[in-house]
Amino acid sequence: MKDLTITLTAIVAFAVTFFTGYIIIPYLRKLKFGQTILEDGPNWHKSKQGTPTMGGIMIVLGVVAGLLMAVIFSLLTKNSFYTDFNDNYRLVVTISGVMLALFMGAIGFIDDYIKVVKKRNLGLTARQKTFLQLLISALYLTSLALAGMKTTTIPFIGDIDVTKGVGLLFWPIALCFIYGFTNAVNLTDGIDGLASSVTLVVACGFMLASGFLANSSNNVLCSALAGACVGFICWNAHPAKVFMGDTGSMFLGGLVVAISFGIGRPVLLIFAGIIYLFEALSDIIQVAYYKKTKKRIFKMAPLHHHFEMCGWSENKIVLVFSLVTLVGCFVALLPIIFNF
């Protein structure tokens, strides 16, 4: 019988994310958990003032529900996902990956709560957020090391031993990698539907990669993420009825990173997550260049705001950025398909 785990996981994640919107969004409105639009953002974003935020809770619930369904279904059918339960390393990597995403989402939730409830517009301080993110990232990497992670695969180079010699540099680089990409996903969440649409494409790309590598547990994670993203897009597409907030974007960032580590090839996220990378780099370059010259390279950073200032509609930006991500995912898949 055909294994339906991936399909059912995506359906459940979608359904829970979508239908909880009918409960959570009115509740957020009742609590007056509305988005505060920063003064340095595009002027036309002022119309979004008060739109409910912290909708990322819907994504978290959808992913968790999808994963629970996959576990229950696998226990009943003894499928390939069940087989992965007997692989201690894959089991630890999967559980640790989910915990990484949940804890990153929790940091985002605290940040959102401070912004919305405590009326501190910038939320956690940069130092507080950085400390917490690095701590969670370090604990995640520690769990991988204790589980027996010995190699990481780099295209054209092959497997790198991360337990000795130069390979030990992997760990501090990985720490920066997790921190950087989690925040890059957060920066991508700046216009209606962008972060959820780009992440949907990334999830589908890594789903294919996991399939080629026969990594069922990672495939299930990708499926849950993809289903939840589709469910959220139904509410978040322009004009957005709810924003995911840092709760959602930090959770998405943590899960995307965990999925890239789950296939043993985190370097491929550089290609699949090319939009995340461009968004982060545009912000870094803009700030550094302005501090030095008092001039701007981009009309506004991150990158999606630059294109807004150039006259692109939000829907056009989402479409183009998603297509660029699709190309990036195709490039990321090539080393796996052709084994180089």
Short mmCIF file of C-alpha atoms in Angstrom, two decimals:
data_model
loop_
_atom_site.label_atom_id
_atom_site.label_comp_id
_atom_site.label_asym_id
_atom_site.label_seq_id
_atom_site.Cartn_x
_atom_site.Cartn_y
_atom_site.Cartn_z
CA MET A 1 0.00 0.00 0.00
CA LYS A 2 1.22 3.48 -0.85
CA ASP A 3 2.54 5.42 2.13
CA LEU A 4 0.20 8.37 2.67
CA THR A 5 2.10 9.90 5.58
CA ILE A 6 3.46 12.88 3.64
CA THR A 7 0.09 13.72 2.10
CA LEU A 8 -1.85 13.36 5.35
CA THR A 9 0.73 15.41 7.25
CA ALA A 10 0.41 18.28 4.80
CA ILE A 11 -3.40 18.12 4.82
CA VAL A 12 -3.61 18.15 8.63
CA ALA A 13 -1.04 20.96 8.93
CA PHE A 14 -2.95 22.99 6.35
CA ALA A 15 -6.36 22.35 7.91
CA VAL A 16 -5.29 23.19 11.47
CA THR A 17 -3.46 26.36 10.39
CA PHE A 18 -6.32 27.53 8.20
CA PHE A 19 -9.27 26.74 10.47
CA THR A 20 -7.64 28.01 13.66
CA GLY A 21 -7.55 31.35 11.89
CA TYR A 22 -11.30 31.62 12.44
CA ILE A 23 -10.68 31.42 16.19
CA ILE A 24 -7.29 33.04 16.72
CA ILE A 25 -7.65 36.11 14.48
CA PRO A 26 -10.90 37.37 16.12
CA TYR A 27 -9.33 36.64 19.52
CA LEU A 28 -6.24 38.68 18.64
CA ARG A 29 -8.53 41.51 17.53
CA LYS A 30 -10.43 41.28 20.82
CA LEU A 31 -7.18 41.52 22.77
CA LYS A 32 -6.15 44.41 20.49
CA PHE A 33 -2.93 42.61 19.57
CA GLY A 34 -2.44 44.80 16.52
CA GLN A 35 0.72 45.45 14.53
CA THR A 36 2.49 48.74 15.17
CA ILE A 37 3.97 50.11 11.94
CA LEU A 38 7.43 51.59 12.40
CA GLU A 39 7.99 55.19 11.36
CA ASP A 40 10.93 54.27 9.12
CA GLY A 41 8.85 51.89 7.00
CA PRO A 42 7.10 52.79 3.71
CA ASN A 43 4.38 55.41 4.25
CA TRP A 44 1.68 53.29 2.61
CA HIS A 45 2.19 50.59 5.27
CA LYS A 46 0.46 52.92 7.76
CA SER A 47 -2.87 51.56 6.50
CA LYS A 48 -1.87 48.19 8.02
CA GLN A 49 -1.72 49.69 11.51
CA GLY A 50 -3.74 47.56 13.91
CA THR A 51 -3.81 44.40 11.77
CA PRO A 52 -3.65 41.46 14.22
CA THR A 53 -0.16 40.08 14.72
CA MET A 54 1.26 36.99 16.46
CA GLY A 55 -0.64 34.89 13.91
CA GLY A 56 2.44 32.69 13.75
CA ILE A 57 0.75 30.73 16.54
CA MET A 58 -1.46 29.29 13.79
CA ILE A 59 1.61 28.02 11.92
CA VAL A 60 3.07 26.46 15.06
CA LEU A 61 -0.20 24.69 15.83
CA GLY A 62 -0.48 23.47 12.25
CA VAL A 63 3.04 22.04 12.13
CA VAL A 64 2.72 20.36 15.53
CA ALA A 65 -0.66 18.87 14.60
CA GLY A 66 0.71 17.58 11.31
CA LEU A 67 3.68 15.96 13.05
CA LEU A 68 1.47 14.36 15.70
CA MET A 69 -0.74 12.91 12.98
CA ALA A 70 2.37 11.53 11.22
CA VAL A 71 3.57 9.86 14.43
CA ILE A 72 0.18 8.28 15.13
CA PHE A 73 -0.26 7.13 11.53
CA SER A 74 3.25 5.66 11.43
CA LEU A 75 2.67 3.72 14.64
CA LEU A 76 -0.46 2.22 13.12
CA THR A 77 0.99 1.40 9.70
CA LYS A 78 4.69 0.74 10.55
CA ASN A 79 5.73 2.85 7.54
CA SER A 80 9.09 4.36 6.57
CA PHE A 81 8.64 7.19 9.09
CA TYR A 82 8.21 4.54 11.78
CA THR A 83 11.42 2.87 10.57
CA ASP A 84 13.28 6.13 11.20
CA PHE A 85 12.24 5.89 14.87
CA ASN A 86 14.68 3.01 15.17
CA ASP A 87 17.52 5.16 13.86
CA ASN A 88 18.67 6.96 17.02
CA TYR A 89 20.54 9.65 15.12
CA ARG A 90 17.62 10.55 12.85
CA LEU A 91 15.26 10.49 15.81
CA VAL A 92 17.41 12.93 17.78
CA VAL A 93 17.94 15.19 14.75
CA THR A 94 14.19 15.31 14.11
CA ILE A 95 13.19 15.99 17.72
CA SER A 96 16.01 18.51 18.19
CA GLY A 97 14.99 20.27 14.98
CA VAL A 98 11.41 20.64 16.13
CA MET A 99 12.61 21.90 19.52
CA LEU A 100 14.92 24.40 17.82
CA ALA A 101 11.96 25.79 15.87
CA LEU A 102 9.69 25.86 18.93
CA PHE A 103 12.24 27.65 21.10
CA MET A 104 13.02 30.17 18.35
CA GLY A 105 9.28 30.71 18.03
CA ALA A 106 9.09 31.20 21.80
CA ILE A 107 11.74 33.94 21.58
CA GLY A 108 9.67 35.55 18.85
CA PHE A 109 6.54 35.24 20.99
CA ILE A 110 8.25 37.03 23.90
CA ASP A 111 9.40 39.73 21.48
CA ASP A 112 5.87 40.15 20.07
CA TYR A 113 4.35 40.17 23.55
CA ILE A 114 6.64 42.98 24.68
CA LYS A 115 5.84 44.99 21.55
CA VAL A 116 2.09 44.52 21.66
CA VAL A 117 1.22 44.19 25.36
CA LYS A 118 4.01 46.16 27.01
CA LYS A 119 3.91 48.76 24.22
CA ARG A 120 7.69 48.67 23.74
CA ASN A 121 7.80 49.03 19.96
CA LEU A 122 11.19 47.34 19.44
CA GLY A 123 10.47 44.36 21.72
CA LEU A 124 13.47 42.54 23.14
CA THR A 125 16.74 44.40 22.97
CA ALA A 126 19.22 43.25 20.32
CA ARG A 127 21.52 41.94 23.03
CA GLN A 128 18.75 39.94 24.73
CA LYS A 129 17.51 38.43 21.48
CA THR A 130 21.03 37.58 20.29
CA PHE A 131 21.91 35.88 23.58
CA LEU A 132 18.77 33.74 23.55
CA GLN A 133 19.12 32.80 19.89
CA LEU A 134 22.78 31.82 20.24
CA LEU A 135 21.99 29.83 23.39
CA ILE A 136 19.25 27.84 21.65
CA SER A 137 21.46 27.35 18.58
CA ALA A 138 24.34 26.10 20.73
CA LEU A 139 22.07 23.64 22.54
CA TYR A 140 20.77 22.36 19.19
CA LEU A 141 24.29 21.78 17.88
CA THR A 142 25.25 20.12 21.15
CA SER A 143 22.38 17.66 20.72
CA LEU A 144 23.62 16.81 17.21
CA ALA A 145 27.17 16.28 18.49
CA LEU A 146 25.99 14.05 21.35
CA ALA A 147 23.80 12.09 18.92
CA GLY A 148 26.90 11.25 16.91
CA MET A 149 27.08 13.76 14.07
CA LYS A 150 30.44 13.14 12.41
CA THR A 151 30.22 14.60 8.91
CA THR A 152 28.59 17.28 6.82
CA THR A 153 28.34 17.12 3.04
CA ILE A 154 29.52 19.95 0.78
CA PRO A 155 28.92 19.76 -3.00
CA PHE A 156 32.04 19.05 -5.12
CA ILE A 157 34.04 18.45 -1.91
CA GLY A 158 32.20 15.56 -0.30
CA ASP A 159 31.89 14.56 3.34
CA ILE A 160 33.81 16.68 5.85
CA ASP A 161 34.78 15.12 9.17
CA VAL A 162 33.56 17.58 11.82
CA THR A 163 35.14 15.76 14.77
CA LYS A 164 38.79 16.68 14.25
CA GLY A 165 41.25 19.04 12.61
CA VAL A 166 39.96 21.79 10.36
CA GLY A 167 36.56 20.11 10.43
CA LEU A 168 36.04 21.40 13.98
CA LEU A 169 35.51 24.84 12.45
CA PHE A 170 32.14 23.50 11.35
CA TRP A 171 30.65 24.06 14.80
CA PRO A 172 31.29 27.81 15.23
CA ILE A 173 30.39 28.35 11.56
CA ALA A 174 27.18 26.35 12.08
CA LEU A 175 26.34 28.47 15.12
CA CYS A 176 26.61 31.65 13.04
CA PHE A 177 24.74 29.93 10.21
CA ILE A 178 21.73 29.08 12.40
CA TYR A 179 21.67 32.52 13.99
CA GLY A 180 22.04 34.27 10.64
CA PHE A 181 19.41 32.36 8.69
CA THR A 182 16.86 32.45 11.50
CA ASN A 183 17.12 36.23 11.55
CA ALA A 184 17.17 36.37 7.75
CA VAL A 185 13.76 34.67 7.63
CA ASN A 186 12.60 37.20 10.21
CA LEU A 187 13.76 40.07 7.96
CA THR A 188 11.95 38.51 4.99
CA ASP A 189 8.65 38.88 6.83
CA GLY A 190 8.03 42.48 5.80
CA ILE A 191 5.14 42.45 3.33
CA ASP A 192 1.94 40.46 2.98
CA GLY A 193 2.53 36.80 2.15
CA LEU A 194 6.27 37.08 1.46
CA ALA A 195 7.89 34.98 4.20
CA SER A 196 5.18 32.31 4.07
CA SER A 197 5.31 32.04 0.25
CA VAL A 198 9.10 31.89 0.04
CA THR A 199 9.21 29.36 2.88
CA LEU A 200 6.58 27.23 1.13
CA VAL A 201 8.87 26.94 -1.89
CA VAL A 202 11.87 26.16 0.32
CA ALA A 203 9.89 23.47 2.17
CA CYS A 204 8.87 21.84 -1.13
CA GLY A 205 12.46 21.98 -2.37
CA PHE A 206 13.78 20.25 0.72
CA MET A 207 10.91 17.78 0.55
CA LEU A 208 12.20 16.67 -2.83
CA ALA A 209 15.74 16.54 -1.47
CA SER A 210 14.62 14.41 1.47
CA GLY A 211 12.80 12.11 -0.92
CA PHE A 212 15.90 11.59 -3.07
CA LEU A 213 17.89 10.82 0.09
CA ALA A 214 15.19 8.49 1.47
CA ASN A 215 15.02 10.57 4.64
CA SER A 216 11.42 10.00 5.74
CA SER A 217 11.58 11.91 9.02
CA ASN A 218 12.88 15.05 7.30
CA ASN A 219 10.34 14.60 4.55
CA VAL A 220 7.56 14.69 7.14
CA LEU A 221 8.96 17.91 8.64
CA CYS A 222 8.98 19.51 5.19
CA SER A 223 5.44 18.33 4.53
CA ALA A 224 4.14 19.78 7.79
CA LEU A 225 5.90 23.08 7.11
CA ALA A 226 4.56 23.28 3.54
CA GLY A 227 0.99 22.53 4.60
CA ALA A 228 1.10 25.11 7.40
CA CYS A 229 2.49 27.75 5.03
CA VAL A 230 -0.35 27.21 2.56
CA GLY A 231 -2.89 27.46 5.37
CA PHE A 232 -1.36 30.71 6.61
CA ILE A 233 -1.08 32.24 3.14
CA CYS A 234 -4.89 31.99 2.92
CA TRP A 235 -5.00 34.60 5.71
CA ASN A 236 -1.75 36.45 5.07
CA ALA A 237 -1.93 37.08 1.31
CA HIS A 238 -2.39 40.72 0.33
CA PRO A 239 -4.32 42.37 1.86
CA ALA A 240 -3.30 40.47 4.98
CA LYS A 241 -5.91 39.74 7.63
CA VAL A 242 -3.19 38.73 10.09
CA PHE A 243 0.59 38.97 10.38
CA MET A 244 2.74 36.12 11.64
CA GLY A 245 4.87 38.40 13.81
CA ASP A 246 8.22 37.30 15.18
CA THR A 247 6.40 34.30 16.67
CA GLY A 248 5.92 32.91 13.19
CA SER A 249 9.00 34.15 11.38
CA MET A 250 11.39 32.94 14.08
CA PHE A 251 9.64 29.57 14.15
CA LEU A 252 9.87 29.30 10.37
CA GLY A 253 13.55 30.27 10.47
CA GLY A 254 14.35 27.65 13.09
CA LEU A 255 12.48 24.92 11.22
CA VAL A 256 14.01 25.75 7.84
CA VAL A 257 17.49 25.59 9.36
CA ALA A 258 16.68 22.32 11.14
CA ILE A 259 15.46 20.79 7.87
CA SER A 260 18.72 21.72 6.13
CA PHE A 261 20.69 20.04 8.92
CA GLY A 262 18.31 17.10 8.82
CA ILE A 263 19.52 16.07 5.36
CA GLY A 264 23.15 16.57 6.43
CA ARG A 265 23.67 19.35 3.91
CA PRO A 266 22.98 22.72 5.60
CA VAL A 267 25.14 24.46 2.99
CA LEU A 268 22.34 23.89 0.46
CA LEU A 269 20.20 26.41 2.34
CA ILE A 270 22.46 29.09 0.89
CA PHE A 271 20.93 28.28 -2.52
CA ALA A 272 17.39 27.27 -1.51
CA GLY A 273 17.19 30.21 0.87
CA ILE A 274 18.77 32.70 -1.53
CA ILE A 275 16.03 35.26 -0.87
CA TYR A 276 16.61 35.03 2.89
CA LEU A 277 20.29 35.64 2.20
CA PHE A 278 19.66 38.61 -0.07
CA GLU A 279 17.27 40.16 2.44
CA ALA A 280 19.80 39.89 5.26
CA LEU A 281 22.75 41.08 3.17
CA SER A 282 20.82 44.09 1.87
CA ASP A 283 20.10 45.16 5.43
CA ILE A 284 23.70 44.64 6.58
CA ILE A 285 25.16 46.44 3.54
CA GLN A 286 22.72 49.33 3.87
CA VAL A 287 23.50 49.92 7.55
CA ALA A 288 27.28 49.57 7.13
CA TYR A 289 27.41 51.82 4.05
CA TYR A 290 25.22 54.48 5.63
CA LYS A 291 27.30 54.58 8.81
CA LYS A 292 30.42 55.14 6.75
CA THR A 293 29.17 57.52 4.03
CA LYS A 294 25.75 58.79 5.25
CA LYS A 295 24.43 57.59 1.88
CA ARG A 296 22.20 54.67 0.94
CA ILE A 297 22.77 51.95 -1.64
CA PHE A 298 19.16 50.77 -1.58
CA LYS A 299 16.15 53.06 -1.49
CA MET A 300 15.12 51.18 1.63
CA ALA A 301 16.22 47.95 3.31
CA PRO A 302 15.57 45.05 3.54
CA LEU A 303 15.44 44.28 -0.17
CA HIS A 304 11.67 43.89 -0.52
CA HIS A 305 11.21 47.50 0.62
CA HIS A 306 13.66 48.66 -2.05
CA PHE A 307 11.45 47.13 -4.73
CA GLU A 308 8.37 48.62 -3.08
CA MET A 309 10.01 52.04 -3.34
CA CYS A 310 10.69 51.28 -7.02
CA GLY A 311 6.96 50.92 -7.57
CA TRP A 312 6.51 47.14 -7.42
CA SER A 313 3.26 45.92 -5.86
CA GLU A 314 3.41 43.55 -2.90
CA ASN A 315 1.95 40.74 -5.00
CA LYS A 316 4.59 41.23 -7.69
CA ILE A 317 7.39 41.11 -5.11
CA VAL A 318 5.99 37.92 -3.59
CA LEU A 319 5.70 36.29 -7.03
CA VAL A 320 9.19 37.28 -8.21
CA PHE A 321 10.88 36.39 -4.92
CA SER A 322 9.10 33.02 -4.89
CA LEU A 323 10.26 32.31 -8.46
CA VAL A 324 13.83 33.23 -7.54
CA THR A 325 13.53 30.84 -4.59
CA LEU A 326 12.27 28.14 -6.95
CA VAL A 327 15.40 28.55 -9.08
CA GLY A 328 17.54 28.47 -5.93
CA CYS A 329 15.88 25.22 -4.83
CA PHE A 330 16.54 23.69 -8.25
CA VAL A 331 20.23 24.59 -7.93
CA ALA A 332 20.27 23.11 -4.41
CA LEU A 333 18.79 19.86 -5.71
CA LEU A 334 21.38 19.34 -8.46
CA PRO A 335 24.20 18.02 -6.19
CA ILE A 336 21.76 15.53 -4.68
CA ILE A 337 20.27 14.36 -7.97
CA PHE A 338 23.63 13.98 -9.71
CA ASN A 339 25.56 12.98 -6.58
CA PHE A 340 28.37 15.55 -6.67
#
